[in-house]
Tab-separated table of C-alpha atoms in Angstrom:
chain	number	residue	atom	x	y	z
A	1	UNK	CA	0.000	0.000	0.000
A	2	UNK	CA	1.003	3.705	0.074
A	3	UNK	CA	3.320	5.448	2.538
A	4	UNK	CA	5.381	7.898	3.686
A	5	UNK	CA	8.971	7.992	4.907
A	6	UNK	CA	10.188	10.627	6.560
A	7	UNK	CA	14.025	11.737	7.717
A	8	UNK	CA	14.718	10.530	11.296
A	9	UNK	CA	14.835	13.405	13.711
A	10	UNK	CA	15.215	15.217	16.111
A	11	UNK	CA	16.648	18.147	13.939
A	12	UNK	CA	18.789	20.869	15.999
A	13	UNK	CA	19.621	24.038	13.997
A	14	UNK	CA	20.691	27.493	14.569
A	15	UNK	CA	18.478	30.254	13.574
A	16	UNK	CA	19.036	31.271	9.823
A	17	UNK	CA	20.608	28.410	9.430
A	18	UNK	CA	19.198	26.306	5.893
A	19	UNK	CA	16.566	23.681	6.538
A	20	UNK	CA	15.915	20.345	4.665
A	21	UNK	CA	13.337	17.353	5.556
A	22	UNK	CA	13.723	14.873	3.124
A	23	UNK	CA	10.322	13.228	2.540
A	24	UNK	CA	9.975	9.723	-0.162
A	25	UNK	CA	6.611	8.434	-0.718
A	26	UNK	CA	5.695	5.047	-2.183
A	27	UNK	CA	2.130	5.760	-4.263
A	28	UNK	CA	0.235	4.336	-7.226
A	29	UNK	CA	-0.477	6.887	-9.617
A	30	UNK	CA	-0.529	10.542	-8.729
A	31	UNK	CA	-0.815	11.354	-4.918
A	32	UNK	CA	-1.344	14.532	-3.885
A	33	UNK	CA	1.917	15.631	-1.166
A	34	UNK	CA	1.259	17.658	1.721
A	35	UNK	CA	3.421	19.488	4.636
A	36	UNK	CA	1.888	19.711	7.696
A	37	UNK	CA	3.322	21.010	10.973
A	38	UNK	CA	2.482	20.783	14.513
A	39	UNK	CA	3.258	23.544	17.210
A	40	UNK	CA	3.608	22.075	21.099
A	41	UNK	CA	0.326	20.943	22.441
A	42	UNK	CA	-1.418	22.220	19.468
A	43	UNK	CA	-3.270	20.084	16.373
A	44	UNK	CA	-2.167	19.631	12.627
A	45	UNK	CA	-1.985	22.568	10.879
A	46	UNK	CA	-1.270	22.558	6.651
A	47	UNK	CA	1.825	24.323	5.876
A	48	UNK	CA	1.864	23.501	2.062
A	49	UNK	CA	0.465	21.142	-0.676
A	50	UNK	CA	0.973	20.110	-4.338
A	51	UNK	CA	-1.490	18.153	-6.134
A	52	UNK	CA	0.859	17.476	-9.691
A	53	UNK	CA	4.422	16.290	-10.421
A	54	UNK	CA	6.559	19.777	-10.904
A	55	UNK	CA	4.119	21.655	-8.360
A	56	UNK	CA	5.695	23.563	-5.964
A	57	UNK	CA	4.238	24.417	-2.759
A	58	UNK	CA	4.932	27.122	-0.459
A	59	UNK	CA	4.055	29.366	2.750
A	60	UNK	CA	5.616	30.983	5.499
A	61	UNK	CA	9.631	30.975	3.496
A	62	UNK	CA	8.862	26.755	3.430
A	63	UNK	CA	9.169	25.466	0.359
A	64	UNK	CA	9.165	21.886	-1.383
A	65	UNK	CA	8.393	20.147	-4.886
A	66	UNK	CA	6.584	17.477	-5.867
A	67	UNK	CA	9.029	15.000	-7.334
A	68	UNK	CA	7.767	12.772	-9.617
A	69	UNK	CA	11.034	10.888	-10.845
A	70	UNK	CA	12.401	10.650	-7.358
A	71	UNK	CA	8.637	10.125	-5.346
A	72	UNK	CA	10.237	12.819	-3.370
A	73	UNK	CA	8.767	16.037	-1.318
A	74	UNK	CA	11.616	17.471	0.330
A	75	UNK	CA	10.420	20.395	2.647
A	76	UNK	CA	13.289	23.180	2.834
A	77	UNK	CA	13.610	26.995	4.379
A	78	UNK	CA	16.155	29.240	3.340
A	79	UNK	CA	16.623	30.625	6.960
A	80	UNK	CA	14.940	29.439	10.526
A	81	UNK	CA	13.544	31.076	12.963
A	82	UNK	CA	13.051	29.840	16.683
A	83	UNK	CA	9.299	30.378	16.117
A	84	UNK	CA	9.850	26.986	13.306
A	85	UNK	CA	10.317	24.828	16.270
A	86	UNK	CA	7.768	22.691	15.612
A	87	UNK	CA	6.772	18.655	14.112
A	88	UNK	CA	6.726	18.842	10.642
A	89	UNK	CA	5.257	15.692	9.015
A	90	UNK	CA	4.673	14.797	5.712
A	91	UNK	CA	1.661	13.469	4.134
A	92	UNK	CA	-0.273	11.939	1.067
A	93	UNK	CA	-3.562	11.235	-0.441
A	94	UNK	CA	-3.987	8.621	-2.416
A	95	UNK	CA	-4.626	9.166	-6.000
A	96	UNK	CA	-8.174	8.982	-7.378
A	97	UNK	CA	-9.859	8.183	-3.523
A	98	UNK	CA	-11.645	10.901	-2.755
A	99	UNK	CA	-12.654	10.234	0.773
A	100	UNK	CA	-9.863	8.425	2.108
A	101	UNK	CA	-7.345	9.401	5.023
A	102	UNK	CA	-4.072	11.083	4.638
A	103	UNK	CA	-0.906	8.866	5.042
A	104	UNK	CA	1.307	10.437	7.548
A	105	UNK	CA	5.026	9.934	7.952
A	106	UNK	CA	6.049	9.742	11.719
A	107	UNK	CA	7.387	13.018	11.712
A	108	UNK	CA	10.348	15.364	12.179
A	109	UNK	CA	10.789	17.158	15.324
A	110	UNK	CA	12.639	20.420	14.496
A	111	UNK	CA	14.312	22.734	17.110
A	112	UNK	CA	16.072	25.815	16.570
A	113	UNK	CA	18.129	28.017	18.851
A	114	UNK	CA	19.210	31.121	18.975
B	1	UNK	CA	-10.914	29.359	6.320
B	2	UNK	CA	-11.564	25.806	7.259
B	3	UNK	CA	-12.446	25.834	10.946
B	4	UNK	CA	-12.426	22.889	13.279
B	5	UNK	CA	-13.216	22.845	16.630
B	6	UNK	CA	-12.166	20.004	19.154
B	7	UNK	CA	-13.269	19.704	22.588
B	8	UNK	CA	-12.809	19.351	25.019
B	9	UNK	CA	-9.104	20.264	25.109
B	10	UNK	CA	-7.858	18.172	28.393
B	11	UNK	CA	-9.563	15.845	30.071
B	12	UNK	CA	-8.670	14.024	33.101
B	13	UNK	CA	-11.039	10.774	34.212
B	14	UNK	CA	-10.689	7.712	36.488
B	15	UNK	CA	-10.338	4.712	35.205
B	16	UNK	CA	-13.402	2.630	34.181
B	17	UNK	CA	-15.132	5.738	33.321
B	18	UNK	CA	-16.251	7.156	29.592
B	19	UNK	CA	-15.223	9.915	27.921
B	20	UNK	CA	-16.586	11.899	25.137
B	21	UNK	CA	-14.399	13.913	22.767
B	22	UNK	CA	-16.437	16.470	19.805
B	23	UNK	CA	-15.523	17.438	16.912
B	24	UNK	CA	-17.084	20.416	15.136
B	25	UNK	CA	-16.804	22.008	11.158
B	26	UNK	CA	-17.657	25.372	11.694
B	27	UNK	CA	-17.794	27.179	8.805
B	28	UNK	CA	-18.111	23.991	6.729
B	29	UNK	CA	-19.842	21.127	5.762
B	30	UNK	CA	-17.356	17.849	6.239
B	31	UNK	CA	-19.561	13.829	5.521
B	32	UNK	CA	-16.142	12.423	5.898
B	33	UNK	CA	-14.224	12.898	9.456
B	34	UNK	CA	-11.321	10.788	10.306
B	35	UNK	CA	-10.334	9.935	14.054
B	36	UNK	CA	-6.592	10.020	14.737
B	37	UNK	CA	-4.436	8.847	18.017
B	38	UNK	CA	-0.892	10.144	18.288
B	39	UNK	CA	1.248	8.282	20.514
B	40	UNK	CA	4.378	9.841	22.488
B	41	UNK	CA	6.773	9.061	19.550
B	42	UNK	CA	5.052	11.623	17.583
B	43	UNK	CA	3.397	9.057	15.212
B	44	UNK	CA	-0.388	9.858	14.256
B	45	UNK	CA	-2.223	5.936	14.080
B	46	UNK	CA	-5.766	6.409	11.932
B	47	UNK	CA	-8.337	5.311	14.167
B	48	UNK	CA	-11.526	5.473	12.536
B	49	UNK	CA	-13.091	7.075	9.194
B	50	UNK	CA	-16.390	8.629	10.238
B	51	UNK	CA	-18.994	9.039	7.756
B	52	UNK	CA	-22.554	11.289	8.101
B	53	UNK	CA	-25.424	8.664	8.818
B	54	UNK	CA	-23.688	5.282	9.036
B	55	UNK	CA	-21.312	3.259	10.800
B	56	UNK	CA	-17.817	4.294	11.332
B	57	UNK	CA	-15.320	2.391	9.366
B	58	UNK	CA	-12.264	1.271	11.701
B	59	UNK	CA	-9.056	0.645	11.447
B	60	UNK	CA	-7.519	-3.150	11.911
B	61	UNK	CA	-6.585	-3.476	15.871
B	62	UNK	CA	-8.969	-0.641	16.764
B	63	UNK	CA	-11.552	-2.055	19.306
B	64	UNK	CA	-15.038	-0.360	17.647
B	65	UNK	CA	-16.584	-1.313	21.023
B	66	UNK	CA	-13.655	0.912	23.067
B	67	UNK	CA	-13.735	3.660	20.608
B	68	UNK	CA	-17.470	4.729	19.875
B	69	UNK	CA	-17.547	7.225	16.928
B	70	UNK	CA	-21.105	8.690	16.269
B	71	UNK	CA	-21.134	11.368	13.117
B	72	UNK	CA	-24.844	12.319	13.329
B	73	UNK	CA	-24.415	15.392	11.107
B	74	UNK	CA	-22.504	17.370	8.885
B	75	UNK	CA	-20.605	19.277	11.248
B	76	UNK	CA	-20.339	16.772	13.951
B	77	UNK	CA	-18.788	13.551	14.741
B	78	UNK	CA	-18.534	12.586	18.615
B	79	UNK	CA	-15.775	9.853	20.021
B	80	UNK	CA	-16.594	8.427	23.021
B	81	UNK	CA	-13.743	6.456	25.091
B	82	UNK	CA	-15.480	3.793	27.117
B	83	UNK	CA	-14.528	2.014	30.338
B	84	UNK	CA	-11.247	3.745	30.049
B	85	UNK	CA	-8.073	2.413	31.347
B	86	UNK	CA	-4.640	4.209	32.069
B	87	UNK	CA	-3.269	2.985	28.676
B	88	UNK	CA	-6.134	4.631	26.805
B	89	UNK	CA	-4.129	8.141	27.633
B	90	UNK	CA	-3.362	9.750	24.429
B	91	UNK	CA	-3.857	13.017	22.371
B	92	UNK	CA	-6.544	12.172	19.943
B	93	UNK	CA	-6.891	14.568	17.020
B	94	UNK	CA	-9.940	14.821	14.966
B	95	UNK	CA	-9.931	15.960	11.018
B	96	UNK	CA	-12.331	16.449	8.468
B	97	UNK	CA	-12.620	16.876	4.642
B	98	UNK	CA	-14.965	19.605	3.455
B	99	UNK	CA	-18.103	18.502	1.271
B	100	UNK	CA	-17.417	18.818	-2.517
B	101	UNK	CA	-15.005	18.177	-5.165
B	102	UNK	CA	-11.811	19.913	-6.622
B	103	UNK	CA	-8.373	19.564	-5.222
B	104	UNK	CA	-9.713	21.581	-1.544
B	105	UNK	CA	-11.552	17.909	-0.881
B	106	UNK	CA	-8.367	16.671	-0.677
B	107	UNK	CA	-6.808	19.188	2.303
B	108	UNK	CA	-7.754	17.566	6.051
B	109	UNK	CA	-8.404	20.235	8.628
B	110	UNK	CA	-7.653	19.080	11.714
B	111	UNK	CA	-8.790	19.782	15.227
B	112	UNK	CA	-6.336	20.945	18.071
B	113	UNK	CA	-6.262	17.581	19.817
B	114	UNK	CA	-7.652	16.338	22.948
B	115	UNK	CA	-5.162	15.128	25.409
B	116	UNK	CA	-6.589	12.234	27.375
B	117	UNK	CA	-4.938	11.543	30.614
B	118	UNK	CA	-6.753	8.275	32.009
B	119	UNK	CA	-5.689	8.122	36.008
C-alpha cells in the first residue's frame, strides 16, 4: 500500500541556518503531497500542498516540490527562525480516492536556537 | 478558512469511566471525518473514518466497542472512550474533509487535539 517515509529526527539548527526534511513516498499513480506542521500541544496545521508532479508548494519561506522521478517532497527553508520549532510531518492522499485518510510519515521534530 | 473545533481540550477521568471527545466544522460542511491517536513518539495511528449517517469504518486493531464514533451530522462527529483504562491516555486529534469536489476535498483540517490523561 502507500506510505510515507520521513528523515529521522530530532533536527537541531541554529536560527538562519538552511533547513531540509527529506520526505519519499511510495504511491500508485498521482498522490497529492502535503506538509503539515504541529506547534507544542497544538493540532495539525497545513503548511503547504501540491497536487501534480513539478508543483511547488509554499508558505511561510517553506518550500518543497513534488518529485515525480524521485517520489520525493523534500520540505526546505532558506533561513529558521526559533518560532519553526515545531513537528513537521509529511503526508499523502492517495490518487483517485476521494474520501480516504491522509498517510502520515512519523514526523520530524525540528528545534532551533538562537 | 476551514475551521475545526475540538473539545474538550484536556480531560482528566478515572479509570473505568467514559469519555466523550467532539468534533465540530464550523464554517463547513465535512460527511467524511477521520479519528486520529498520536502516541508519544510523535506518530499519528488512523483510528476510525467517520462518515454522516452510518457506521464508522475502523481501522484493523482498533476495538469499535472501546472507541465509539457517532457522526450524526454534517458538522459533527462525537468519540466516546469507554470504560477507560490508564493505557487509553493519548492526544486524539480529529480531522475532516470539506463537502465537494476539486483539489480543496483533498486538504484535512484538523482539530487541536484532545489530550486524554486516564488516572
Amino acid at each position: 500500500g502507500d506510505s510515507v517515509t520521513q528523515m529521522e529526527g530530532p533536527v537541531t539548527l541554529s536560527e538562519e541556518a538552511f533547513l531540509t526534511i527529506n520526505c519519499t513516498y511510495t504511491a500508485t499513480g498521482y498522490p497529492s503531497l502535503f506538509w503539515y506542521v504541529q506547534y507544542p500541544g497544538e493540532g495539525l496545521q497545513l503548511l503547504l500542498k501540491a497536487t501534480k508532479a513539478d508543483d511547488k508548494g509554499s508558505n511561510k519561506g517553506f518550500e518543497a516540490t513534488y518529485r515525480k522521478e524521485t517520489t520525493s517532497f523534500h520540505l526546505e527553508k532558506g533561513s529558521v527562525q526559533v518560532s519553526d520549532s515545531a513537528v513537521y510531518f509529511c503526508a499523502l492522499s492517495p490518487a483517485n480516492q476521494a474520501g480516504t485518510a491522509l498517510i502520515f510519515g512519523k514526523g520530524t521534530t525540528l528545534s532551533v536556537s538562537s | 478558512g476551514a475551521v475545526v473545533s475540538q473539545h474538550p481540550s484536556r480531560v482528566i477521568c478515572k479509570s473505568g469511566t467514559s469519555v466523550k471527545i467532539e468534533c465540530r466544522s464550523l464554517d463547513f460542511q465535512a460527511t467524511t471525518m477521520f479519528w486520529y491517536r498520536q502516541f508519544p513518539k510523535k506518530s499519528l495511528m488512523l483510528m476510525a473514518t467517520s462518515n454522516e449517517g452510518s457506521k464508522a469504518t475502523y481501522e484493523q486493531g482498533v476495538e469499535k466497542d472501546k472507541f465509539l464514533i457517532n457522526h450524526a451530522s454534517l458538522t459533527l462527529s462525537t468519540l466516546t472512550v469507554t470504560s477507560a483504562h490508564p493505557e487509553d491516555s493519548s492526544f486524539y486529534i480529529c480531522s475532516a474533509r470539506p463537502l465537494g469536489r476539486g483539489s480543496g476535498a483533498n486538504v484535512l483540517t484538523f482539530g487541536a487535539g484532545s489530550r486524554l490523561t486516564v488516572l
